[in-house]
XYZ file of C-alpha atoms in Angstrom:
421
model
C -26.432 14.629 -6.437
C -22.937 14.148 -7.820
C -21.403 17.185 -9.501
C -21.026 17.082 -13.271
C -17.313 16.754 -14.082
C -15.152 16.408 -17.169
C -14.769 12.678 -16.646
C -11.750 11.985 -18.833
C -9.823 14.915 -17.387
C -9.837 13.075 -14.066
C -9.066 9.527 -15.213
C -6.333 8.261 -12.906
C -3.396 5.880 -12.617
C -3.931 4.607 -9.062
C -0.659 3.595 -7.399
C -2.276 1.913 -4.403
C -5.203 -0.493 -4.569
C -5.553 -3.991 -3.123
C -6.338 -7.468 -4.385
C -8.013 -10.285 -2.488
C -6.367 -13.670 -2.934
C -8.910 -16.346 -3.876
C -8.838 -19.372 -1.556
C -7.121 -21.658 -4.071
C -4.483 -19.180 -5.258
C -1.617 -20.794 -3.322
C -2.613 -24.446 -3.409
C -2.748 -24.384 -7.210
C 0.758 -22.879 -7.483
C 2.874 -24.279 -4.647
C 5.408 -27.027 -5.411
C 4.113 -30.528 -4.741
C 6.310 -30.889 -1.653
C 4.584 -27.914 -0.003
C 1.069 -28.140 -1.415
C -0.435 -29.621 1.751
C 1.105 -26.773 3.778
C 0.205 -23.946 1.419
C -1.636 -20.904 2.811
C -5.306 -21.820 2.917
C -8.650 -20.383 3.950
C -10.399 -22.018 6.894
C -14.120 -21.295 7.163
C -15.200 -19.973 10.545
C -11.619 -19.583 11.811
C -11.750 -15.786 11.744
C -12.805 -13.312 14.410
C -16.171 -11.956 15.465
C -16.414 -8.198 15.989
C -15.366 -8.208 19.648
C -12.420 -10.529 19.090
C -11.344 -8.531 16.041
C -11.159 -5.306 18.016
C -9.276 -7.067 20.786
C -6.838 -8.332 18.177
C -6.281 -4.734 17.037
C -5.910 -3.654 20.702
C -8.501 -0.899 20.322
C -11.034 -0.071 22.995
C -14.787 -0.465 22.517
C -16.069 0.673 25.901
C -16.527 4.259 24.752
C -18.577 3.137 21.769
C -20.804 0.865 23.805
C -21.204 3.492 26.519
C -22.684 6.103 24.199
C -25.122 3.566 22.800
C -24.221 3.615 19.112
C -26.964 1.700 17.354
C -26.044 -1.799 16.260
C -22.753 -2.037 18.174
C -23.782 -4.987 20.334
C -25.072 -6.973 17.364
C -22.008 -6.226 15.257
C -19.529 -7.084 17.978
C -21.175 -10.440 18.565
C -21.639 -11.387 14.898
C -20.593 -14.928 13.895
C -16.989 -15.576 13.009
C -15.903 -15.299 9.394
C -12.987 -16.934 7.616
C -9.233 -16.792 8.194
C -6.044 -17.623 6.356
C -3.879 -20.239 8.053
C -0.191 -20.572 7.242
C 2.747 -22.220 8.958
C 1.014 -22.548 12.315
C -0.431 -19.017 12.405
C -3.967 -17.776 11.842
C -4.700 -14.489 10.069
C -8.377 -13.460 10.330
C -9.970 -11.762 7.364
C -11.449 -8.295 7.871
C -14.779 -7.085 6.521
C -13.429 -3.526 6.470
C -10.949 -4.639 3.782
C -13.714 -5.175 1.207
C -16.008 -2.160 1.284
C -18.595 -1.687 -1.458
C -18.074 2.091 -1.507
C -16.566 4.843 0.626
C -19.977 5.629 2.105
C -21.465 4.231 5.271
C -18.474 2.673 7.006
C -19.841 1.431 10.314
C -19.854 -1.514 12.687
C -21.197 -3.850 10.032
C -17.615 -3.851 8.778
C -16.084 -5.053 12.037
C -15.129 -8.706 12.158
C -14.074 -11.265 9.553
C -15.700 -11.757 6.174
C -16.751 -15.066 4.665
C -15.441 -15.920 1.224
C -18.785 -17.491 0.405
C -20.339 -14.022 0.692
C -17.783 -12.154 -1.431
C -18.703 -10.520 -4.711
C -16.350 -11.579 -7.536
C -15.067 -8.010 -8.053
C -12.964 -8.364 -4.915
C -11.011 -11.481 -5.919
C -11.529 -11.655 -9.698
C -9.541 -9.178 -11.801
C -11.874 -9.398 -14.804
C -14.936 -8.725 -12.673
C -13.211 -5.717 -11.087
C -12.747 -3.983 -14.440
C -16.332 -2.735 -14.348
C -15.563 -0.857 -11.123
C -12.345 0.568 -12.582
C -14.241 1.792 -15.621
C -17.030 3.327 -13.534
C -14.518 5.102 -11.309
C -12.221 6.367 -14.046
C -9.224 4.252 -13.064
C -6.974 3.756 -16.078
C -4.402 1.604 -14.292
C -4.564 -0.037 -10.881
C -1.468 -1.046 -8.910
C -2.779 -3.748 -6.592
C -0.837 -4.472 -3.417
C -1.596 -7.439 -1.156
C -4.596 -7.329 1.128
C -3.795 -6.388 4.713
C -5.557 -9.566 5.902
C -3.117 -11.892 4.123
C -0.279 -11.761 3.228
C -0.433 -8.060 4.241
C 0.882 -4.967 2.524
C 4.497 -6.042 1.997
C 3.918 -9.775 2.299
C 5.231 -9.460 5.831
C 3.146 -12.380 7.118
C 5.450 -14.670 5.144
C 8.256 -13.484 7.429
C 6.525 -14.633 10.600
C 6.579 -18.416 10.188
C 9.516 -20.628 11.192
C 9.842 -22.535 7.902
C 11.517 -20.106 5.527
C 11.745 -22.628 2.678
C 7.969 -22.966 2.831
C 7.602 -19.194 3.032
C 9.841 -18.698 0.012
C 7.652 -21.058 -1.991
C 4.597 -19.079 -0.905
C 6.228 -15.811 -2.023
C 6.899 -17.276 -5.468
C 3.328 -18.599 -5.630
C 1.954 -15.165 -4.738
C 4.013 -13.476 -7.434
C 3.031 -16.075 -10.013
C -0.632 -15.452 -9.170
C -0.162 -11.701 -9.622
C 1.613 -12.101 -12.954
C -0.172 -15.099 -14.472
C -3.728 -14.536 -13.290
C -4.464 -11.109 -11.791
C -2.534 -8.867 -14.159
C -2.907 -11.229 -17.115
C -6.671 -10.626 -16.953
C -6.073 -7.097 -18.287
C -2.354 -6.451 -18.891
C -2.897 -2.795 -19.810
C -4.976 -2.067 -16.697
C -3.152 -3.790 -13.823
C 0.376 -2.883 -12.746
C 2.233 -5.999 -11.503
C 3.415 -5.426 -7.907
C 5.365 -8.261 -6.290
C 6.547 -9.300 -2.836
C 9.992 -10.592 -1.897
C 11.369 -13.156 0.600
C 12.743 -10.246 2.598
C 14.371 -12.360 5.342
C 16.912 -13.427 2.683
C 18.225 -10.442 0.748
C 20.131 -12.494 -1.830
C 17.046 -14.602 -2.538
C 15.020 -11.377 -2.730
C 17.352 -9.987 -5.376
C 17.041 -13.229 -7.356
C 13.244 -13.069 -7.148
C 13.240 -9.451 -8.328
C 15.258 -10.459 -11.380
C 13.023 -13.483 -12.029
C 9.785 -11.501 -11.992
C 11.373 -8.508 -13.702
C 11.979 -10.718 -16.727
C 8.278 -11.657 -16.605
C 7.020 -8.072 -16.602
C 6.775 -7.082 -12.938
C 6.934 -3.320 -12.447
C 7.116 -2.636 -8.696
C 8.084 -4.180 -5.352
C 6.125 -3.729 -2.162
C 8.586 -3.144 0.671
C 8.070 -2.592 4.436
C 8.149 1.022 5.605
C 10.401 0.019 8.518
C 11.824 -3.505 8.112
C 13.576 -3.284 11.488
C 10.146 -3.511 13.140
C 9.801 -6.962 11.558
C 13.089 -8.134 13.070
C 14.913 -7.536 9.782
C 17.882 -5.256 9.085
C 16.999 -1.574 8.987
C 17.214 0.288 5.699
C 20.565 1.669 6.939
C 22.074 -1.820 6.907
C 24.010 -2.695 3.774
C 22.414 -6.123 3.877
C 19.705 -4.562 1.679
C 22.171 -3.500 -1.016
C 21.520 -6.583 -3.197
C 17.780 -5.814 -3.098
C 18.184 -2.134 -3.867
C 20.667 -2.900 -6.630
C 18.339 -5.461 -8.243
C 15.413 -3.050 -8.009
C 17.402 -0.388 -9.845
C 18.667 -2.816 -12.476
C 15.139 -4.043 -13.173
C 13.677 -0.523 -13.082
C 11.249 -1.442 -10.275
C 10.396 1.184 -7.619
C 9.780 0.186 -4.013
C 6.247 0.874 -2.752
C 6.250 1.310 1.030
C 2.645 1.143 2.195
C 1.759 2.769 5.489
C 1.579 0.102 8.201
C 3.567 -2.433 6.184
C 5.843 -3.137 9.138
C 2.912 -4.176 11.347
C 3.444 -1.760 14.200
C 1.921 1.334 15.761
C 3.508 3.836 18.138
C 2.733 3.161 21.820
C -0.804 4.250 22.640
C -3.009 4.444 25.714
C -5.065 1.292 26.326
C -8.296 3.323 26.225
C -7.636 4.733 22.782
C -10.501 4.665 20.308
C -10.492 3.218 16.818
C -10.692 6.733 15.382
C -7.586 7.856 17.260
C -5.781 4.680 16.241
C -6.544 5.322 12.569
C -5.333 8.902 12.897
C -2.108 7.904 14.661
C -1.398 5.294 11.981
C -1.057 8.160 9.524
C 2.077 9.280 11.380
C 3.927 6.135 10.270
C 4.679 7.549 6.834
C 6.398 10.722 8.111
C 8.456 8.498 10.429
C 9.507 6.323 7.487
C 10.166 9.419 5.376
C 12.632 10.834 7.911
C 14.333 7.441 8.099
C 14.843 7.339 4.325
C 15.997 10.934 3.800
C 18.525 10.784 6.644
C 19.988 7.506 5.401
C 22.755 7.112 2.842
C 20.741 4.616 0.774
C 20.306 7.002 -2.145
C 23.961 7.943 -2.184
C 24.816 4.297 -2.779
C 21.827 3.723 -5.082
C 21.106 7.082 -6.713
C 18.513 5.653 -9.109
C 16.435 3.859 -6.458
C 12.844 5.135 -6.313
C 10.593 4.853 -3.223
C 6.829 5.517 -3.237
C 5.285 6.437 0.138
C 1.936 4.743 -0.494
C -1.127 5.843 1.449
C 1.101 8.405 3.101
C -0.860 11.574 2.252
C 0.776 14.715 0.929
C -0.286 17.716 3.003
C 2.455 17.211 5.595
C 5.310 17.020 3.086
C 6.168 20.760 2.930
C 6.535 20.762 6.707
C 8.385 17.424 6.638
C 10.904 18.711 4.118
C 11.349 21.973 6.020
C 11.920 20.065 9.258
C 14.319 17.593 7.644
C 16.388 20.313 5.979
C 16.438 22.371 9.174
C 17.728 19.451 11.236
C 20.172 18.393 8.511
C 21.701 21.874 8.480
C 21.476 22.964 12.116
C 22.157 19.733 13.982
C 24.563 17.898 11.707
C 27.588 19.100 13.682
C 26.699 16.973 16.659
C 23.901 14.738 15.373
C 25.833 13.121 12.561
C 25.169 13.331 8.849
C 25.043 10.303 6.574
C 23.741 12.120 3.529
C 25.753 14.924 1.878
C 22.642 16.417 0.249
C 19.793 18.240 2.007
C 16.778 15.925 2.413
C 14.712 18.130 0.090
C 17.128 17.280 -2.719
C 16.798 13.591 -1.944
C 13.016 13.860 -2.076
C 13.221 15.602 -5.453
C 15.179 12.741 -6.997
C 14.221 9.554 -5.147
C 10.953 9.765 -3.193
C 7.304 10.099 -4.211
C 4.382 11.436 -2.213
C 0.899 10.060 -2.674
C -2.524 11.591 -2.143
C -6.156 10.632 -1.993
C -8.636 12.273 -4.391
C -10.351 13.947 -1.435
C -7.212 15.214 0.334
C -7.852 18.953 0.413
C -4.412 19.749 1.862
C -2.727 18.272 -1.224
C -3.121 21.276 -3.577
C -1.132 23.497 -1.197
C 1.640 20.885 -1.112
C 1.674 20.772 -4.911
C 1.777 24.564 -5.099
C 4.715 24.630 -2.662
C 6.723 21.707 -4.036
C 5.506 21.383 -7.624
C 3.682 18.412 -9.204
C 6.785 16.475 -10.225
C 6.945 14.057 -7.268
C 3.286 13.327 -6.557
C 1.013 10.394 -7.403
C -2.653 9.570 -6.755
C -4.259 6.472 -5.223
C -7.850 5.298 -4.769
C -7.158 2.537 -2.161
C -9.925 0.313 -3.571
C -11.528 -1.509 -1.741
C -10.118 -0.340 1.621
C -11.735 2.125 4.083
C -9.932 5.192 2.700
C -11.018 4.549 -0.876
C -12.740 7.085 -3.107
C -14.818 4.607 -5.161
C -17.267 5.219 -6.784
C -16.802 9.012 -6.720
C -13.113 9.395 -7.571
C -13.637 11.746 -10.532
C -16.022 13.995 -8.613
C -13.680 14.145 -5.643
C -10.720 14.995 -7.864
C -12.726 17.699 -9.594
C -13.547 19.292 -6.256
C -10.090 18.931 -4.714
C -7.882 19.782 -7.694
C -10.025 22.208 -9.671
C -7.346 24.884 -9.303
C -4.607 22.895 -11.062
C -3.765 23.573 -14.685
C -3.971 20.719 -17.195
C -0.240 19.988 -17.179
C 0.019 19.708 -13.389
C -3.181 17.658 -13.201
C -1.983 15.246 -15.868
C 1.319 14.783 -14.048
C -0.135 13.791 -10.687
C -2.995 11.737 -12.103
C -1.191 9.858 -14.864
C 2.083 10.832 -16.485
C 4.261 10.728 -13.352
C 3.151 7.150 -12.666
C 3.504 6.090 -16.289
C 7.098 7.255 -16.388
C 8.002 5.965 -12.919
C 6.688 2.444 -13.510
C 7.420 2.328 -17.256
C 3.784 1.381 -17.797
C 1.602 3.246 -20.264
C -1.934 1.858 -19.931
C -4.901 3.396 -21.767
C -5.014 7.147 -22.293
C -8.706 7.444 -21.465
C -11.772 5.352 -20.726
C -14.835 5.110 -22.900
C -17.367 5.885 -20.189
């Protein structure tokens, strides 16, 4: 039985959810010259369970050896759909479209079929019922990991950059004209950029900024995508445009499509756990850079990064900054903790029970909440109950800051004050 909670007290501005592009989203928006080469869905071109795990380079022998029920059937399930773009195939993933946080198992391994999807995954109006049920006032929807991935990084991978640029514009037009237009007070417009061309990226930020965009999804480590690192001044036009348009960067964990080296026998569970270390790595990169000295108003959100590690991360960063700067070099004149307090934002799940200690240590001023709908770490449909259990010790002012008012101010986006549930 779910606990009885003060529902409206826990209504939330979620800074990290995900949208599913409908199959015709690109073909209906690409210029005529590129329409035949637009990203498209190909039925049956995805991966079955076994191929999907091989694609992720995660071992299954341990799972099969202990005889988990249903593994064999799930691994050999028929292939689902895939996106195809500029000569590359990107299989869909059933784990990207969960119905709730409960019962994640091997039924969610492999590719999904669009023909089987419920409208709430790809239709913004249909999703509103889930937002209302879950107490989500505003939802910032980033791209689906399947395609074009968290920062639109799959657009980077093809050889034809003119085609890719057109696809970026089409994606952003879909977000602005269809997804967010379905409920302008409920969906925060988050856009992607043609990041291989920083001048074109700055121009796109200004174009969509004039149309109401409020945030930019940006890779947590662009160097891993073969792009300049955040230390390279090549990004200055992008950072400058983001500041001028008042649009924070949202760096989603895994948005540079890499994982640290791992043993070939590693399990899926260990792989998921290790992926969580990507955000601290990105955090250290940002706070030891001089980006915020050149762009003091730039704001960076560490999406799906968790919060419990931040007190340690700030202690470690300040310690190294002070003790090792004499021989390790120092790009930033301020301690990293000061940079965090003015330019970076931590995020937390409703069920993250290490988060209250981080808030107590650091204060509520730089924290935001995310539900991750409809991904595997989501809290739907029990977000309010989870928040009530995790954050029951916070006073009303601190709770309001992390659930709503911090995000409203950061993104300049009010949204409703409560839901009529």
